[in-house]
XYZ file of C-alpha atoms in Angstrom:
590
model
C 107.710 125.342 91.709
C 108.651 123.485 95.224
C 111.920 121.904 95.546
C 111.450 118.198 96.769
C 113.630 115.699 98.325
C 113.030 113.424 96.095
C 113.621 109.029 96.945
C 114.063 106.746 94.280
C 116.784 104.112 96.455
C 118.819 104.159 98.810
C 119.590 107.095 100.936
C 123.196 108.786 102.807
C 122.513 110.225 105.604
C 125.310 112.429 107.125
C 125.490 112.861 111.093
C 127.253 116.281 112.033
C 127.293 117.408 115.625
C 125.058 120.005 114.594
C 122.947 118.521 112.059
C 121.850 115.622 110.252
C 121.748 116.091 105.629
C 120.074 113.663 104.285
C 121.762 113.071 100.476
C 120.156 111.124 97.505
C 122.557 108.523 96.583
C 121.238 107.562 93.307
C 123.301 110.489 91.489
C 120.453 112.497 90.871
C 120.116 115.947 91.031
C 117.738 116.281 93.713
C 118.127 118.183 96.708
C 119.214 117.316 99.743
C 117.199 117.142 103.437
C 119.169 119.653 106.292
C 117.860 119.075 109.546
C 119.154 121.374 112.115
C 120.268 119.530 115.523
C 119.525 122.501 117.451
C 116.414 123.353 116.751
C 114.810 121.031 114.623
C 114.523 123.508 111.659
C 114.450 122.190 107.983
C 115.500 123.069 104.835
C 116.500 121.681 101.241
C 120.125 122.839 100.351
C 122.197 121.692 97.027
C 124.802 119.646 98.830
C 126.062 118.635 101.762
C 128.947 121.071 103.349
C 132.936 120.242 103.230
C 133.979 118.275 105.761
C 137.007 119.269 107.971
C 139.116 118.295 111.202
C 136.144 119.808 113.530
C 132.901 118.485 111.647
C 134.042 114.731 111.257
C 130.286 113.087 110.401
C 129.314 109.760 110.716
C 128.002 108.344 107.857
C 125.466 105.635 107.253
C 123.235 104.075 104.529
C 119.135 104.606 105.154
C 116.105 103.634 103.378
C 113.655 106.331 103.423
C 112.439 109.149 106.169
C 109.461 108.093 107.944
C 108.781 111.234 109.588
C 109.256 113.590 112.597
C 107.978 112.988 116.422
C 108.269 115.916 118.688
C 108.240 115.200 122.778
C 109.405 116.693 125.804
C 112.972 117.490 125.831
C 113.254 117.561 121.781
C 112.404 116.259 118.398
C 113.246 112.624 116.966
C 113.864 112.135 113.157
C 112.711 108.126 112.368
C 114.541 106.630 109.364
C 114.884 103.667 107.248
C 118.086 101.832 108.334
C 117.228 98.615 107.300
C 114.647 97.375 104.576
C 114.496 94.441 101.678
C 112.752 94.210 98.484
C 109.678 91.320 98.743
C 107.499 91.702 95.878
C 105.817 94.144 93.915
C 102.424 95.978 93.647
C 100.757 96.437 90.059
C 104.374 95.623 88.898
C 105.959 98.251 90.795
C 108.745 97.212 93.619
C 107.666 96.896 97.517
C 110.534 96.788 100.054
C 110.216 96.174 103.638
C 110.862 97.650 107.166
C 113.252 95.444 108.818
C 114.723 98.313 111.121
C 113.751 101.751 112.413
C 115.757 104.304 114.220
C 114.658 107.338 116.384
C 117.491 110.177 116.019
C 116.972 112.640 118.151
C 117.295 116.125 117.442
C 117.008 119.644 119.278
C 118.509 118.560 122.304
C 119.974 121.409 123.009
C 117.217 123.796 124.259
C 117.807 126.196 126.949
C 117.306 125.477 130.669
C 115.149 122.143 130.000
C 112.417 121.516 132.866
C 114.032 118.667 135.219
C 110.926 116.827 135.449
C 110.557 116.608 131.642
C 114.333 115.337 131.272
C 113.313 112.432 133.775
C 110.482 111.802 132.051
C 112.004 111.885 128.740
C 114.808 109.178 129.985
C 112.447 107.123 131.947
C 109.420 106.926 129.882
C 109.426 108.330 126.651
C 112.956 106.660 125.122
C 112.108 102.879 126.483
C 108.924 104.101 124.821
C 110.566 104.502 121.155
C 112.349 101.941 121.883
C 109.592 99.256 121.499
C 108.517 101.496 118.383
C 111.594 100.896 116.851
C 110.814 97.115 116.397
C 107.022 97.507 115.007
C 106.931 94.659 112.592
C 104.702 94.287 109.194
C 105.735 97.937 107.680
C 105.567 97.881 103.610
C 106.749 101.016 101.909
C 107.361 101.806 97.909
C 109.269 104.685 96.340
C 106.900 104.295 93.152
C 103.144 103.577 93.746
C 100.867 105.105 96.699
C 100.218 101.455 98.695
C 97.254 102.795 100.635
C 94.805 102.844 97.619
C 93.594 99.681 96.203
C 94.254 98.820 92.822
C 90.458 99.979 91.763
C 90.553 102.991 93.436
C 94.082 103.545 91.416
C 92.664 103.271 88.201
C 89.619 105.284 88.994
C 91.764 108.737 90.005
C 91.590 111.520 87.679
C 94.681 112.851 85.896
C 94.939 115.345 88.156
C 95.306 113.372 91.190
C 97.869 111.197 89.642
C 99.994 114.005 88.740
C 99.824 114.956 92.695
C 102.928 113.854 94.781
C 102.197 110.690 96.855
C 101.529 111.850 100.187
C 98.359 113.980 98.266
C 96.952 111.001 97.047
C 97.385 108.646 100.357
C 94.088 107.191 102.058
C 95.238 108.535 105.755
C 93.410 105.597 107.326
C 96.263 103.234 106.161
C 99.034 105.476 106.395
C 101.223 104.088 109.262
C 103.292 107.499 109.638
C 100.703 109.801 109.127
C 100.841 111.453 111.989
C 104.772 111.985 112.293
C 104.826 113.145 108.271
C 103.409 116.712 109.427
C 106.623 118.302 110.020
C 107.896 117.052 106.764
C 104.516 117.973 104.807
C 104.685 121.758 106.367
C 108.374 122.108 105.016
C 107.272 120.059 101.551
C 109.608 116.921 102.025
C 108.827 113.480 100.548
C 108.491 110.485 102.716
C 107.303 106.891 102.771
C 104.560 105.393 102.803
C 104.369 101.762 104.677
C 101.186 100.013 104.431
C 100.856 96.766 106.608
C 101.184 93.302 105.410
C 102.254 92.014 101.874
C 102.528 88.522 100.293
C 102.724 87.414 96.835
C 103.433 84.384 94.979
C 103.676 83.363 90.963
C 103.020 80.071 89.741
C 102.190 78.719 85.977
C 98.717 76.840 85.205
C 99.575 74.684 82.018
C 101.198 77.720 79.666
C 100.221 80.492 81.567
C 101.839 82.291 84.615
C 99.579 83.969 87.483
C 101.156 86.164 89.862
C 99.154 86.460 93.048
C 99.663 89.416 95.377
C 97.592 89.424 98.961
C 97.930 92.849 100.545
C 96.738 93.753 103.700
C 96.187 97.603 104.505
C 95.991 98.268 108.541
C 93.989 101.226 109.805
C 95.501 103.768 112.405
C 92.430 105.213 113.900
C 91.966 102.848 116.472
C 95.183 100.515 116.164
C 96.663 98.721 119.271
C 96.745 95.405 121.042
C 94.528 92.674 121.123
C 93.064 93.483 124.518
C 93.401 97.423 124.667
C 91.884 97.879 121.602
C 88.272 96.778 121.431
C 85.576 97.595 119.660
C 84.460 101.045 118.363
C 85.108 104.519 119.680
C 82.364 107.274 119.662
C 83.456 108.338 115.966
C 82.590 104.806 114.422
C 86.401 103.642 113.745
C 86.478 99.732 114.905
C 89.748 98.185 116.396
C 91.780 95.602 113.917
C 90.087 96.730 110.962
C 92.331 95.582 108.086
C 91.687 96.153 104.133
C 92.601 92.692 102.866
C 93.116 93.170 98.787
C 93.969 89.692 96.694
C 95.402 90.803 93.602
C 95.527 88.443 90.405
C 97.697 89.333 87.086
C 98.015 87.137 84.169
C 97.587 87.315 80.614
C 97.551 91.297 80.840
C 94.518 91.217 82.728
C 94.530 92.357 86.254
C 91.678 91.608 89.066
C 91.252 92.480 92.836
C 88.848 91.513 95.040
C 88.594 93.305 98.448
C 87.304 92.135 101.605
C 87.674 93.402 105.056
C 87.570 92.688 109.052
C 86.842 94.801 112.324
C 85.608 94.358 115.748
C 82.364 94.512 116.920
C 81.005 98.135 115.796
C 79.961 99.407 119.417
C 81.819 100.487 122.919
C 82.690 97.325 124.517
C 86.361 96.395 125.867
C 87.522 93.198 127.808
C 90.146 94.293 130.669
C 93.044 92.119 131.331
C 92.940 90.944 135.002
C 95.064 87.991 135.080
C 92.214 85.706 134.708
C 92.904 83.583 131.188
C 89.213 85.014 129.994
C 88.342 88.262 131.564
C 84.903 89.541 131.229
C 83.339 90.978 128.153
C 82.204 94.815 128.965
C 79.521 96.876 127.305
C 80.438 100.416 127.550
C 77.376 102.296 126.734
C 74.740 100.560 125.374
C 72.734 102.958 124.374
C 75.134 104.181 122.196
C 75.387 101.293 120.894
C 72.959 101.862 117.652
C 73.858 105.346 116.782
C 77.998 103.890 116.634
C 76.885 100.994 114.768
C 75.174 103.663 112.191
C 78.147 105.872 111.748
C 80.598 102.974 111.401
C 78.027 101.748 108.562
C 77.807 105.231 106.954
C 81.464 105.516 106.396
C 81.552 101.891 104.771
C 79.189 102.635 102.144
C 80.405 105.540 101.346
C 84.357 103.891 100.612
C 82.851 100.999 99.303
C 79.204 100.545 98.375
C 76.955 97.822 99.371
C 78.165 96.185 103.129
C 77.256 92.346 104.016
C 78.141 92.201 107.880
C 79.449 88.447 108.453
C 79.246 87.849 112.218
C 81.495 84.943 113.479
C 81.027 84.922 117.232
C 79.402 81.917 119.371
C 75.858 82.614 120.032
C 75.822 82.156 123.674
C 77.936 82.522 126.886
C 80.028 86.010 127.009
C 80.889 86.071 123.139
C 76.701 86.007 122.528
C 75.827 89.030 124.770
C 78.309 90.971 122.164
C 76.216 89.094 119.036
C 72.619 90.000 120.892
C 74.182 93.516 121.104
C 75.034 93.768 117.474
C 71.863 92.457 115.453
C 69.989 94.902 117.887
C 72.390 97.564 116.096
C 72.007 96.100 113.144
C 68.477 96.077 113.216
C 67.958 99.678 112.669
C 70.602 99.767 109.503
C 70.160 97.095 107.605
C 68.183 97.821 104.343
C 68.946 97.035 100.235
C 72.868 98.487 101.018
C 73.567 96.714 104.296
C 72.685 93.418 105.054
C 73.586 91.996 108.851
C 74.439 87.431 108.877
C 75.434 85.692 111.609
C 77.093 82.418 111.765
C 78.507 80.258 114.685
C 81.720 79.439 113.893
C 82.261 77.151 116.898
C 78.722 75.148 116.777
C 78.831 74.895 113.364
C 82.785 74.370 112.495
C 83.417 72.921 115.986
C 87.552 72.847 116.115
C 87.708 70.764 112.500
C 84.966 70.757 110.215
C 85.780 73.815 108.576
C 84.744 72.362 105.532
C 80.955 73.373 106.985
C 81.635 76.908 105.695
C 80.584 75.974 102.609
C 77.082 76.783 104.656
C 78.090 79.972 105.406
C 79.205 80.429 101.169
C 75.908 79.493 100.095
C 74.185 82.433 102.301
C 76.062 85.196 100.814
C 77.276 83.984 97.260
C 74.323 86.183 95.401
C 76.157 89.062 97.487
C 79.372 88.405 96.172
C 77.654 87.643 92.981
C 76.056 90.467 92.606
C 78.976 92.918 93.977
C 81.523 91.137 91.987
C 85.287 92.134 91.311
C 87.534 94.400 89.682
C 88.919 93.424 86.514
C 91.056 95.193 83.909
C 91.730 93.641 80.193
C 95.070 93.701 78.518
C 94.549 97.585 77.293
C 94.010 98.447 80.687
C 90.151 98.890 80.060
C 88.040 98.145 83.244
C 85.358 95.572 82.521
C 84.102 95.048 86.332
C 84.305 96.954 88.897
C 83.470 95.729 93.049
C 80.379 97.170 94.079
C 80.234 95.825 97.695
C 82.549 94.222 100.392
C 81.921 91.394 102.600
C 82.934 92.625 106.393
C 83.822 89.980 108.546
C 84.107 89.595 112.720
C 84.583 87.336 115.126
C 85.898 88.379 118.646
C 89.702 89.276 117.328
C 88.758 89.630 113.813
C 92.328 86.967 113.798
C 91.558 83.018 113.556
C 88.109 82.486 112.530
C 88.337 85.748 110.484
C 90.980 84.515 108.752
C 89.599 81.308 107.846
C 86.639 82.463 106.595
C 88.301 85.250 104.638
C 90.565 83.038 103.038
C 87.302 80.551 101.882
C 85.808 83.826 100.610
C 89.039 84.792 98.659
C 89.070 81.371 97.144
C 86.202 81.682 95.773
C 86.539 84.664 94.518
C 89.761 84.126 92.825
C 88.281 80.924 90.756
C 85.069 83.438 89.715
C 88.282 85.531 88.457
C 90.409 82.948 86.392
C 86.996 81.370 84.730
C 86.370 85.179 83.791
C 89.719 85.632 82.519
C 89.475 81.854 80.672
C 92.135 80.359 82.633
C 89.737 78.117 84.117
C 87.086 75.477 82.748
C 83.690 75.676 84.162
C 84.051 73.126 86.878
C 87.446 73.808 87.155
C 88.923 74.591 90.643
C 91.952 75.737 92.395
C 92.540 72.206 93.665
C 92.658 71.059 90.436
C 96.375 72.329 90.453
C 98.186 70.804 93.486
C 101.191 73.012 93.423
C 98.906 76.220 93.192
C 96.277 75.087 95.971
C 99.578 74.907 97.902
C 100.810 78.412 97.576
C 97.804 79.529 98.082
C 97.325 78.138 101.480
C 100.303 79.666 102.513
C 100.068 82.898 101.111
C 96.714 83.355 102.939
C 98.448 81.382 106.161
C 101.170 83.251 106.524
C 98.646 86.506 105.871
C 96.532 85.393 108.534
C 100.016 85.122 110.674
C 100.965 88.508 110.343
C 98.395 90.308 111.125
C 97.544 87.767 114.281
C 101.004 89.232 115.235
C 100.580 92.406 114.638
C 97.552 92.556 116.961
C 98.338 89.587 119.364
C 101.670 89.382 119.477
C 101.469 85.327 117.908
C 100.683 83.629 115.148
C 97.013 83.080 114.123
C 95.248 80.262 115.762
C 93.999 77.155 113.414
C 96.333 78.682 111.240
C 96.831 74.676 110.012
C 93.659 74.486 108.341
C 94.503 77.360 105.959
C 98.181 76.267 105.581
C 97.236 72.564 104.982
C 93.018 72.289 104.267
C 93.214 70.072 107.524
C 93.596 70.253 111.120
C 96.992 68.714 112.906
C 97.837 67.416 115.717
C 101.184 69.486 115.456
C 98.330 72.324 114.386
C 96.209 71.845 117.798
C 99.221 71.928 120.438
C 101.020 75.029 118.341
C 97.238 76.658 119.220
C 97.942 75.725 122.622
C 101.161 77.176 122.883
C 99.871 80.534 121.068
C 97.098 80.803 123.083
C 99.596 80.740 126.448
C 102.078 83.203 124.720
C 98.798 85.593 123.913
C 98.108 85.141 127.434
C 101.128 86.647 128.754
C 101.578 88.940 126.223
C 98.091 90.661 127.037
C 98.708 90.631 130.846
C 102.482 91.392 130.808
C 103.865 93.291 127.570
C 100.972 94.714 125.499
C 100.395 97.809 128.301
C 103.535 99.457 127.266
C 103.548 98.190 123.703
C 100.048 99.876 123.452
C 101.581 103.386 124.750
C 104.243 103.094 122.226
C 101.756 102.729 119.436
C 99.518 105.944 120.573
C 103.059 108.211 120.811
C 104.069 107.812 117.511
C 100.781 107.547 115.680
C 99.757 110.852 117.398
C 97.026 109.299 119.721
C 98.673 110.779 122.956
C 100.266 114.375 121.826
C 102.880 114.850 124.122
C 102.149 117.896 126.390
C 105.655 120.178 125.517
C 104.334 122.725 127.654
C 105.910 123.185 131.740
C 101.825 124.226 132.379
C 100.252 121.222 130.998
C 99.757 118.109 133.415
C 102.290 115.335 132.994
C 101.626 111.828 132.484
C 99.792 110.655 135.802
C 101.906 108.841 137.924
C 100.918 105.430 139.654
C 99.369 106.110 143.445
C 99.109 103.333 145.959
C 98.405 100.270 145.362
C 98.578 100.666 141.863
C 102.364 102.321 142.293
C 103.947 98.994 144.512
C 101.898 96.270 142.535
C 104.559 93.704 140.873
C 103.109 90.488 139.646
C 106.961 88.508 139.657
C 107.459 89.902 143.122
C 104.205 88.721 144.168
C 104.564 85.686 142.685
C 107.756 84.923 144.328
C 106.485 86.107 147.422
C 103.708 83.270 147.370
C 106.008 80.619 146.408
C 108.520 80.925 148.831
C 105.986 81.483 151.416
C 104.197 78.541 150.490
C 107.792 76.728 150.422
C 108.245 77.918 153.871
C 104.934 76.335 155.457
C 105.811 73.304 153.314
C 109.026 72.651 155.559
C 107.429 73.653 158.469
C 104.581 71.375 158.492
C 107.135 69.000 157.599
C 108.594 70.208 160.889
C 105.509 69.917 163.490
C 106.522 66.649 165.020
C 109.748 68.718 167.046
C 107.609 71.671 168.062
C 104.097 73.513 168.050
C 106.357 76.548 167.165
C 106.776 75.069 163.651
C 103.125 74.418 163.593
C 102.457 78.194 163.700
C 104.941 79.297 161.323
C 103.617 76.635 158.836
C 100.705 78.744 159.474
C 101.718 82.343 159.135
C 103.656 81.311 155.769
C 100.426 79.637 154.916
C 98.423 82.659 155.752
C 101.208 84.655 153.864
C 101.088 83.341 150.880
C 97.075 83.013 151.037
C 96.846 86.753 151.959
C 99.210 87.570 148.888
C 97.092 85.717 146.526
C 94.135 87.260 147.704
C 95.500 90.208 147.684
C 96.642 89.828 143.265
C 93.199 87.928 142.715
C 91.170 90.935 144.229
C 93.224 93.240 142.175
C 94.248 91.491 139.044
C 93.866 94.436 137.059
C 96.705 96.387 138.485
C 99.182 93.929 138.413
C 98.959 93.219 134.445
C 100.854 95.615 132.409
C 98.411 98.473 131.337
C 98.847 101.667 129.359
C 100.188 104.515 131.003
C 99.426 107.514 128.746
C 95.736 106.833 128.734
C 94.335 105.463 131.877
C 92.372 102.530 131.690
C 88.667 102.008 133.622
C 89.995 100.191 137.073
């Protein structure tokens, strides 16, 4: 029998100048963690050592070990050092990550490479940095998050008995990647799904408790505009398992729905322009992608109906025209391909019109139903299908149209359980239509922010069943924040994500290539200089013009600044793709 550190709270973790012990604080017996800061060994020991005069530890309070990261000149443990309970999952707590911390370890390694410290210092730690404040992580120390609640009920008593980590769906495990060192020396960890929101409210007599949990997948996570599409394998960027969980009355019901981009190779590069170009990488891959991504949803969840959001022409419909030719060659009696203009249908406020788009798949959802449990825990429906929904982000018309979809769904569920009359509806209850617009609202927020870096767009219509004018200028502001974030910040923030989920393995080696370094143009190029640089010279030819009457001279230095600051702008337009902020550790297509 393995020895386990085993979590059920809080956690003491002990800092010696030669090691870290990580110490259960909820007076169990259970072992305790020793982590070597030498060499980044492990082992499970009974207690933590005496203390004396030369080993003086620091002691703090953490929340659970998220796992291990190994890079040039050492290995990093990544705790829990801040986290709050928000809810709970099939009536079992959920806390959340409010803080991270990379502690590093093995530091002490003989003769390390010079050019590996530097890179270490330079890139590397402003790297974990940024990783340290990753938002939207959801852990328990009870119930494996990762599985929906179906999928729990339908694992054999075997796999139940299995430790959690055993029974995790690796898609949505956040750490996955750093939990290797701790699997191979048979440690117990965390595991943080994405987003979680829940709310409880009474109908007449009877309380329902509402839980909306979103489950993120790592395969091909990053920012909104260095993460689009598909990659050879099928995996789709901002594909999120949305789950709406209902419990009342000792019933409990799910419904699960998802999103994803476009199924095929296609990526829009950031190049200072506010829209840059849509890109088709491949296109006669496009089919075979499309077939494997297809392939893999039936076989996690059954029957597929495709729900295609984007505009039908311009940029957006070359992607559309793309994707029914996919589709074409998959669709059949599991997978059924629907497209829907969002923008000439909805416009910017009727988004009441979806009830068009409702009437063209309600046999689906008919047909594929729900999950539903009685009060002896008895499943009487199970989902047979899932409704997969796009639009360019998979963010503000997804969300939307998911939360229509969920609405639905969730008054099919109460009239099932006989909550609900026949003709009764969620609006029928104004303090319950009200939570539930913000539940899916502030849903639809986090995982906008997650990918974007703001809040959803049209996020007013879910939060208040009507468009603003407070609602239309926040889009405007979002839409300007997205726009800097995607040409100035998400670059690095996309490197972060790909070192610690294990999508760029650090090459420990002195014989294996370094990161590239920046050449030319490329090395020099600095959009705030260059900005300033136009500016001033356009200043400059300003005052001299202003000037001409006491002198040709001025007249030709209004001109060189003029030409200047022309030249300069030139120079960024020409170029715009080197002067956003792109990802180091894979190079991008120039």
């Amino acid at each position: 029998m393995v020895s386990r550190l085993k979590i059920h709270s809080g956690l003491r973790l002990w800092e010696f100048p030669d090691q870290y012990v990580i110490e259960p604080t909820d007076g169990s017996s259970a072992s305790c963690l020793d982590i070597s800061r030498l060499d980044g060994s492990m082992k499970l020991i009974d207690q933590v050592a005496e203390c004396n005069s030369l080993r003086v530890p620091k002691i703090r309070s953490i929340f659970g070990v998220v796992g291990m990261l190994k890079l040039l000149a050492g290995s990093y443990l990544v705790v829990v050092t801040e986290s709050e309970s928000v809810g709970s999952f099939l009536g079992h707590p959920i806390y959340k990550i409010n803080s991270l911390k990379f502690l590093p370890c093995d530091h002490s390694l003989e003769n390390p490479h010079e050019e590996q410290k530097k890179m270490e210092t330079d890139d590397y730690s402003r790297l974990l940095s940024v990783a340290e404040r990753t938002t939207g992580l959801y852990f328990s120390y009870e119930i494996n998050l990762t599985l929906t609640a179906q999928r729990l009920h339908d694992l054999g008593d075997e796999s139940k008995l299995l430790p959690l980590w055993r029974q995790a769906e690796p898609r949505f495990l956040w750490n996955n990647y750093m939990l290797e060192v701790l699997i191979d020396n048979k440690t117990i960890f965390l595991n943080p799904a994405s987003r979680f929101h829940s709310f409880q409210t009474a109908i007449g007599r009877d309380i329902v408790d509402i839980t909306l949990i979103a489950r993120r997948c790592s395969r091909r996570n990053g920012t909104r505009m260095w993460r689009r599409g598909a990659d050879p394998d099928g995996y789709v960027a901002n594909f999120v398992e949305s789950e709406q969980i209902v419990r009342m009355n000792g019933y409990t019901s799910s419904f699960v729905q998802i999103r994803g981009s476009m199924p095929f190779m296609w990526e829009q590069i950031v190049d200072l322009t506010y829209k840059p170009k849509f890109e088709i990488v491949q296109p006669e891959e496009a089919a075979r992608i499309a077939e494997r991504h297809f392939l893999d949803l039936r076989k996690k969840y059954g029957s597929v109906l495709a729900v295609d959001l984007v505009n039908k022409h311009g940029g957006e419909g070359r992607l559309s025209e793309r994707f029914a030719g996919a589709m074409q060659h998959i669709t059949g009696d599991d997978v059924r391909y629907l497209h829907f203009d969002f923008h000439h249908i909805c416009g910017h406020i009727h988004f009441e019109r979806l009830a068009i788009l409702y009437e063209q798949m309600e046999d689906f959802l008919e047909k594929n139903g729900y999950f539903l449990l009685n009060e002896k825990g008895e499943k009487m429906k199970e989902q047979l299908g899932i409704v997969r929904t796009n639009c360019i982000d998979c963010l503000d018309r997804t969300n939307v149209t998911q939360s229509m979809i969920g609405r639905k769904l969730l008054e099919l569920q109460l009239k099932r359980i006989g909550v609900f009359g026949a003709e009764e509806t969620i609006r029928s209850h104004q303090n319950f239509d009200e939570c539930y617009k913000i539940l899916w609202a502030n849903h639809g927020d986090d995982i906008s922010i997650q990918y974007s870096g703001t809040p959803a767009l049209k996020g007013d219509f879910v939060r208040y069943g009507q468009r603003t004018i407070q609602g239309v200028l926040q889009d405007g502001w979002n839409a300007l924040a997205r726009y800097y974030l995607n040409n100035f910040a998400d670059g690095t923030k996309q490197d972060a994500i790909d070192l610690v989920q294990g999508h760029y393995i650090v090459a420990v080696s002195r014989d294996m290539a370094p990161v590239p370094r920046k050449r030319g143009l490329e090395a020099v190029a600095n959009f705030p200089v260059a900005l300033t640089v136009i500016l001033i010279s356009f200043w400059f030819a300003t005052m001299s013009v202003k000037q001409v009457g006491s002198g040709y001279k001025h007249l030709l230095f209004s001109l060189v600044w003029a030409g200047i600051s022309v030249a300069v702008a030139a120079l960024v337009r020409a170029n715009g793709r080197i002067f956003c902020n792109r990802p180091s550790l894979h190079k991008p297509r120039s």
